Amino acid sequence: MPAALPRLVRLAPSAAIGLLVFPVLVGLAGAALPAFGFFPALGGHTLSLEPLRDVFAQPGIWKSIGLSALVGLFSPLIALVLTFVLLAATWGTPALAAVRRLIAPLLSVPHAAAAVGLAFLIAPSGFLFRLISPELSGLTRPPDLLIIQDPLGLAMTAGLVAKEMPFILLMSLAALPALDGRRRQMVMTSIGYGRGMGFALAVAPQLYQLIRLPVFAVIAYASSVADVAIILGPTTPAPLSVRILDWASDPDLTSRFMAAAGALVQLALTVSALLIWFAAEKILGRLWELFATSGIRSGRGGKGWQALALAVPLVPMLAIAAGLALLLVWSFAGPWRFPDTLPSSWSLRAWMQMGSDGFELAQTSMLIALVPTLVAAILIIGCLEVEFATGRTGGSRSLLILYLPLLIPQVTFLFGLQFLAIVLRADGMIVSVMMAHLVFVLPYMFLSLADPYRRFDRRVIQVASGLGLGFWRRLFQVRLPMMIAPILTALAIGIAVSIGQYLPTLLVGAGRVPTLTTEAVALAAGGDRRALAVAATLQSVLPFVAFWMALALPAFVARKRKGMQIA
Amino acid sequence: MSSNFPTSACKSAHFRTRPTASGVAAALLMLAAAPAANAASLADFDALVAQTEGQTVFFHAWSGDPTINAYIDWAGDEIEARFGIELEHVRVTDTSDVVGIVLAETAAGRDSGGSVDLVWINGENFIALKEAGLLFAPDDDGWADRLPNWNFVDDEGNPSLTVDFTVPVEGLQAPWGTVQFSFYYDANLIAETPDNPLALLDWARSNPGRFTYPQPPNFLGSTFLKLLLAYTVDDRSRLAEPLEAADADDALEPLFAYLDELHPHLWRSGRTFPANQAALRQLFADGEIEIGFANNPAEASGAVARDEFPASTRSFVFDDGMIANSHFLAIPANANAPEAAMVVANFLMSPVAQLRKQDPAVWGDFTVLDIEALDDATQAAFGALDLGVATLGPSELGPAISEPHTSWLEAIEAQWAARYQGG
C-alpha cells in the first residue's frame, strides 16, 4: 500500500472546498432568495411563492419546459451513440487519426458561433441553397421554409449534437488508452466477433463508464443552454433557459424575481433529466448484458454497413466544420447576397474594426484562463490522490456542491457571485475574475479527470512504491506521464471554459477587466456575421492551441513509452 | 439620495477599492461640510470642470456597432484633451446587465463608489432605475437641465427629450440622440411602398413570407406594435393616459384583429419570429425579408456602408407619423465620479460632439439640439451633412408619434404572449 501522503496533498480537498463552497453557496443563495421573493433592493422583504406561481402562469411554460427536457436528453443521447458508432468504425484504422484532427478546431469555437455557422449552412438563405441557386433550384429569392427555429427544436438538437460529439469524442480518446482496447479487440476478433460488435461488447461498456461524468455535464449543459437556443431554437414558445434570460433582462426590474424562480425550475428540470438518464442507464445496461451473454455473433456487417457507420456520425461534425469555414469566409466578405455562392468582393474591414488592443486583450485573457486552470488542476489532482490513498471518495463527494454552477443558469447564479465580490470590495479586480472563472472551470475539469484517475491501474503505483519511489517521484515520474492524455485534455477544457466566460467576466469584473471575449461578444451583439466571425476566430485561438496540444503531446510522449500508444 | 453626492466628491479611485480608517474619517468630515460646496459647483460649472481633472469615468455603453464604438473613442480623446478626464468605454451587450451591476451594488450596500459612472440608456430601463431610486440626483434634483449645453437642447421642439415613455425626465438623464422609427426596403424589388398599416397588410398578402418583426417584448418588436397601436386605436390622445385593465381588451381589440390578419402572411407564416434588431437586419441582408425597420433612421445607411445591405436600400415611413423617442445618458445614484460624468455628458451634448455624431460617415444619429439656437457656422455645418441614400432627412420623416404610456405596452405584451407564444 502506498505510504502516507505529504501533508500538503492531504490539504487539497479542504482547500478546494474552502475556495469554492463559499462562492457557490452565495451564488445559490443569490438565485434562491429572490426566487422566493426576497430581494430588499427591489422592495422584496418577505418570503413568498409568488414568483414561482408567476413562472407557471406564463403562457406556454410547460411547452418550454418539455422542449428543454427533450433537447437535454436527446441531443446527448444521439451524440453519444454517434460517437460510439464512429469509434467502432474507425477503431484501429488510419481513419481515426483523420477524425482526431477535426476535434480541436470544432471544440475551440464558442457554441454561439458554431450555431450561427450551422444556421448559415442550412437556412433557406444559407450556403447550401446558394450553392444550388439559381441554376438547379431556379430560386432567385430564398424560399420561405421553416428549417431553423422549428417548433420541435430539431435544428437546435442537431446543432447541439454536432457541438457535443467532438467533446464526447475527446473524452473517449483520452480514456481509451486506460482500457487497453487493442488486446480486447484482438480477443473479440479471435472468438469470432466483427469489429463493430467487438467494440460494442468489449470496449463500449467500459468506455462509457469512463466518460459517464462528462456525459452528465453534457446533459446539464444541453438542458439549460441559452445561446444556441436563441439562434437555432423555436421562439413560440422558446426553451425555458431563453425565457429565463428574457425575464432577467426585462427592463421591469420585478421580472427578476420571476427569473430567479425560473432558475430554480431550471435546476429541477436539469436534475430530472439526469434522473431519467440514470434510470435509462440501468435498463439499457441490463439489456446489453443479456445480449452480450447470448453469444450471438452478428454485426459482421458488410462493407456497406461499415461505410454507413463511418459516414453518418461524420455528417454533423462535418456540417459544423463547414459552418465554421463559412464563418471565416464571412469575416473577409464584402457584399455577399443570395444566391451568390461566394462574396462578390473581399474586405478586411471587419478585422480592422476589432481595434489595435487585440494583443493586450489576448494577454489578459490568457492570464485569466491559465491561472484558474492550473489552480484547478492542482486541486483536483490533490483531491484524487487523497481519494486514491485513502480509498474514500468522501472528499470528492463533498465536492458535489461544486457541480451546482453547471446546473443553475448563469444569469441568476452570477448575481450571488457578483454580490459577494462587491461585499468583499473585490469587484473589478483581476483576481476576483479568476476566482469566478475557477467556479466554472473546476467542475468541468473534475468531471473530465475523475474517472480516468480512479480507474488507473493500482498495481503500477504499487510496483513504483515497491521500487522505493516516494510520493512525489511516483506522481511526477509514473502517474502524471502515464495520465498525460486525460490531464492535458482537462487543462484544455479548463482553458476553453474560461475563455468562453462572458457574463462572469463582465459582472464580477464590473466591466473593468476587458478580455478578448468581452470585447468580441459585445461587438458581435450588433448581429453582423462579419463582426461575429472575427470575434469567434479571436476567441477560438487560445482554446485551439490548448486542444491541439492535448491531442498531439500524448502521442509525442508515447513514442518513448510503448504501452501508452493510443491506436 | 442626495446624501451620496457629497461623499463622492472627495473620493479617489484609491479610496474606492481600499478603504482606510483615515479615508473613512475624511469622508465623514466631508459629508458634514460638503453640500454647500457641491451645490455651488454645479452652479459654477468651470469650478466643477477644474475639480474633476484627473478623474476616470467608466461609461457603460452598448457596443454592437463598430462605428458607434469609434465615435466614443473619439469623444474619449477629446475629453481627455479638453478636461483631463479619462473616459473608459465599458463594452456591454445589453443595458440590463448594467442595471444588474447597479442593483447588485445597491443590494450589497454600496451607496457610493460604484463601478458605473455613466450609462447609455433608453426609456424602459430609465423608468426602472428612476422608480427604484437608483439615479443620481444632486440636491434631490435633476442635473442634466443645469448643464451649460442644455441651453442648446431642443426641449420645446422635441417632447421626447423631456418626457421619456410618458415619464418626466426631470433632468435625471441627459439627452444624447433622437431617433424616429422608419422602414427600409430594397428599391430594386419594391416600386411602391405601403404608407399605412392596411397597405402593409395588402403588401404582405401579395408577398407572403417577406415581412416579420422581432418577437415582443424585444424593444424593437414592441415599438412596431406601438406604431400599429397608434394607427388602430380609436383616439390617439388616449395613449398618453394609463390604460385601465378593465378597458384593455376593448382598446386593444383592433390591434390584435390586425395582427391576426397579418400573421399568416409573415415570414415563416408567423410560426417563429426573429429575436431582436440584429436578427431582423440579418434576415434583410440575406434577402429572406424585403421590408425591415429600425428605430434609428440612419441604421440602413450604415448597413449599406458596411456591405451588409444592397446599395439600392432606401427608407420609407407611414403617412400619419412614426414613433419617435430619444436615448439618454444617466448617472447611477452610487456612481464613483458623478461630477466627472456630468462634465462628460455636457461635452456629449455640445454642438461639436453632436455635429460629429450626426455625420453618417461617423454614426448618423440625429442631434438633440435646436439647430436654430446654434451659431451660423454650426447651423451651416449641420445643413451640409449628407445623410446617406438610405436615410430620410428630418423633414421627410413626417410627424413624430410619442411613446404611449407604459401600461399600454404592458397590456400588449401580455396579450401577445397569451395569443401567440403558447404555440
mmCIF file of N, CA and C in Angstrom, chain B residues 1 5 57 102 116-121 126 129 134-138 143-144 147 171-174 328-345:
data_model
loop_
_atom_site.group_PDB
_atom_site.id
_atom_site.type_symbol
_atom_site.label_atom_id
_atom_site.label_comp_id
_atom_site.label_asym_id
_atom_site.label_seq_id
_atom_site.Cartn_x
_atom_site.Cartn_y
_atom_site.Cartn_z
ATOM 1 N N MET B 1 -31.234 60.239 -1.294
ATOM 2 C CA MET B 1 -30.429 60.020 -2.481
ATOM 3 C C MET B 1 -29.311 61.060 -2.594
ATOM 4 N N PHE B 5 -24.065 62.373 -2.894
ATOM 5 C CA PHE B 5 -23.317 63.321 -3.701
ATOM 6 C C PHE B 5 -22.091 63.859 -2.987
ATOM 7 N N VAL B 57 -13.935 58.246 -15.818
ATOM 8 C CA VAL B 57 -15.365 57.972 -15.935
ATOM 9 C C VAL B 57 -15.551 56.638 -16.641
ATOM 10 N N VAL B 102 -25.631 47.786 -11.021
ATOM 11 C CA VAL B 102 -26.060 48.811 -10.064
ATOM 12 C C VAL B 102 -26.934 48.184 -8.970
ATOM 13 N N VAL B 116 -20.237 51.968 -12.031
ATOM 14 C CA VAL B 116 -20.799 52.594 -13.231
ATOM 15 C C VAL B 116 -20.903 54.100 -12.981
ATOM 16 N N ASP B 117 -20.243 54.890 -13.845
ATOM 17 C CA ASP B 117 -20.330 56.339 -13.689
ATOM 18 C C ASP B 117 -21.349 56.940 -14.631
ATOM 19 N N LEU B 118 -21.456 56.338 -15.815
ATOM 20 C CA LEU B 118 -22.333 56.890 -16.835
ATOM 21 C C LEU B 118 -22.859 55.703 -17.631
ATOM 22 N N VAL B 119 -24.152 55.726 -17.958
ATOM 23 C CA VAL B 119 -24.696 54.606 -18.717
ATOM 24 C C VAL B 119 -25.594 55.131 -19.826
ATOM 25 N N TRP B 120 -25.458 54.520 -20.994
ATOM 26 C CA TRP B 120 -26.281 54.844 -22.161
ATOM 27 C C TRP B 120 -27.577 54.064 -22.001
ATOM 28 N N ILE B 121 -28.702 54.776 -22.072
ATOM 29 C CA ILE B 121 -29.931 54.175 -21.580
ATOM 30 C C ILE B 121 -31.116 54.653 -22.410
ATOM 31 N N PHE B 126 -34.656 53.398 -18.023
ATOM 32 C CA PHE B 126 -34.668 54.654 -17.263
ATOM 33 C C PHE B 126 -35.786 54.630 -16.224
ATOM 34 N N LEU B 129 -34.945 52.341 -13.328
ATOM 35 C CA LEU B 129 -33.954 52.906 -12.401
ATOM 36 C C LEU B 129 -34.548 54.075 -11.616
ATOM 37 N N LEU B 134 -32.575 54.688 -8.174
ATOM 38 C CA LEU B 134 -31.167 54.356 -8.403
ATOM 39 C C LEU B 134 -30.460 55.389 -9.279
ATOM 40 N N LEU B 135 -31.107 56.543 -9.503
ATOM 41 C CA LEU B 135 -30.482 57.553 -10.354
ATOM 42 C C LEU B 135 -29.892 58.690 -9.523
ATOM 43 N N PHE B 136 -28.754 59.176 -9.979
ATOM 44 C CA PHE B 136 -28.059 60.281 -9.333
ATOM 45 C C PHE B 136 -28.929 61.536 -9.398
ATOM 46 N N ALA B 137 -29.113 62.188 -8.244
ATOM 47 C CA ALA B 137 -29.928 63.395 -8.204
ATOM 48 C C ALA B 137 -29.353 64.344 -7.163
ATOM 49 N N PRO B 138 -28.383 65.178 -7.560
ATOM 50 C CA PRO B 138 -27.760 66.078 -6.591
ATOM 51 C C PRO B 138 -28.801 67.036 -6.026
ATOM 52 N N TRP B 143 -29.956 66.959 -12.848
ATOM 53 C CA TRP B 143 -28.690 67.645 -13.101
ATOM 54 C C TRP B 143 -28.552 68.057 -14.567
ATOM 55 N N ALA B 144 -29.151 67.262 -15.465
ATOM 56 C CA ALA B 144 -28.882 67.475 -16.890
ATOM 57 C C ALA B 144 -29.357 68.852 -17.343
ATOM 58 N N LEU B 147 -26.904 71.759 -16.837
ATOM 59 C CA LEU B 147 -25.609 71.796 -17.540
ATOM 60 C C LEU B 147 -25.605 72.947 -18.546
ATOM 61 N N GLY B 171 -34.558 66.070 -15.709
ATOM 62 C CA GLY B 171 -33.113 66.307 -15.632
ATOM 63 C C GLY B 171 -32.317 65.156 -15.045
ATOM 64 N N LEU B 172 -32.960 63.990 -14.888
ATOM 65 C CA LEU B 172 -32.252 62.852 -14.292
ATOM 66 C C LEU B 172 -31.422 62.090 -15.322
ATOM 67 N N GLN B 173 -31.519 62.487 -16.583
ATOM 68 C CA GLN B 173 -30.662 61.912 -17.617
ATOM 69 C C GLN B 173 -30.476 62.982 -18.691
ATOM 70 N N ALA B 174 -29.321 62.933 -19.340
ATOM 71 C CA ALA B 174 -29.015 63.938 -20.353
ATOM 72 C C ALA B 174 -29.320 63.381 -21.737
ATOM 73 N N PHE B 328 -30.533 58.448 -23.971
ATOM 74 C CA PHE B 328 -30.024 59.357 -22.952
ATOM 75 C C PHE B 328 -28.763 58.823 -22.290
ATOM 76 N N LEU B 329 -28.175 59.694 -21.453
ATOM 77 C CA LEU B 329 -27.046 59.304 -20.612
ATOM 78 C C LEU B 329 -27.463 59.505 -19.162
ATOM 79 N N ALA B 330 -27.380 58.469 -18.361
ATOM 80 C CA ALA B 330 -27.786 58.582 -16.961
ATOM 81 C C ALA B 330 -26.598 58.285 -16.056
ATOM 82 N N ILE B 331 -26.681 58.789 -14.847
ATOM 83 C CA ILE B 331 -25.644 58.540 -13.842
ATOM 84 C C ILE B 331 -26.291 57.781 -12.690
ATOM 85 N N PRO B 332 -25.800 56.593 -12.342
ATOM 86 C CA PRO B 332 -26.389 55.862 -11.221
ATOM 87 C C PRO B 332 -26.185 56.611 -9.901
ATOM 88 N N ALA B 333 -27.088 56.389 -8.962
ATOM 89 C CA ALA B 333 -27.023 57.076 -7.675
ATOM 90 C C ALA B 333 -25.706 56.801 -6.962
ATOM 91 N N ASN B 334 -25.125 55.629 -7.207
ATOM 92 C CA ASN B 334 -23.917 55.280 -6.450
ATOM 93 C C ASN B 334 -22.650 55.431 -7.278
ATOM 94 N N ALA B 335 -22.707 56.268 -8.331
ATOM 95 C CA ALA B 335 -21.535 56.439 -9.189
ATOM 96 C C ALA B 335 -20.332 56.912 -8.383
ATOM 97 N N ASN B 336 -19.163 56.519 -8.850
ATOM 98 C CA ASN B 336 -17.943 56.917 -8.157
ATOM 99 C C ASN B 336 -17.528 58.333 -8.527
ATOM 100 N N ALA B 337 -17.753 58.713 -9.777
ATOM 101 C CA ALA B 337 -17.305 60.031 -10.232
ATOM 102 C C ALA B 337 -18.454 60.767 -10.914
ATOM 103 N N PRO B 338 -19.527 61.083 -10.170
ATOM 104 C CA PRO B 338 -20.696 61.697 -10.822
ATOM 105 C C PRO B 338 -20.393 63.073 -11.402
ATOM 106 N N GLU B 339 -19.487 63.836 -10.749
ATOM 107 C CA GLU B 339 -19.197 65.182 -11.271
ATOM 108 C C GLU B 339 -18.503 65.069 -12.620
ATOM 109 N N ALA B 340 -17.502 64.177 -12.689
ATOM 110 C CA ALA B 340 -16.791 64.000 -13.957
ATOM 111 C C ALA B 340 -17.755 63.472 -15.015
ATOM 112 N N ALA B 341 -18.694 62.613 -14.590
ATOM 113 C CA ALA B 341 -19.672 62.078 -15.537
ATOM 114 C C ALA B 341 -20.531 63.211 -16.096
ATOM 115 N N MET B 342 -20.843 64.210 -15.264
ATOM 116 C CA MET B 342 -21.628 65.351 -15.756
ATOM 117 C C MET B 342 -20.835 66.159 -16.773
ATOM 118 N N VAL B 343 -19.535 66.293 -16.519
ATOM 119 C CA VAL B 343 -18.692 67.018 -17.482
ATOM 120 C C VAL B 343 -18.696 66.286 -18.820
ATOM 121 N N VAL B 344 -18.606 64.946 -18.750
ATOM 122 C CA VAL B 344 -18.627 64.137 -19.974
ATOM 123 C C VAL B 344 -19.965 64.312 -20.686
ATOM 124 N N ALA B 345 -21.075 64.205 -19.916
ATOM 125 C CA ALA B 345 -22.407 64.326 -20.516
ATOM 126 C C ALA B 345 -22.564 65.699 -21.174
#
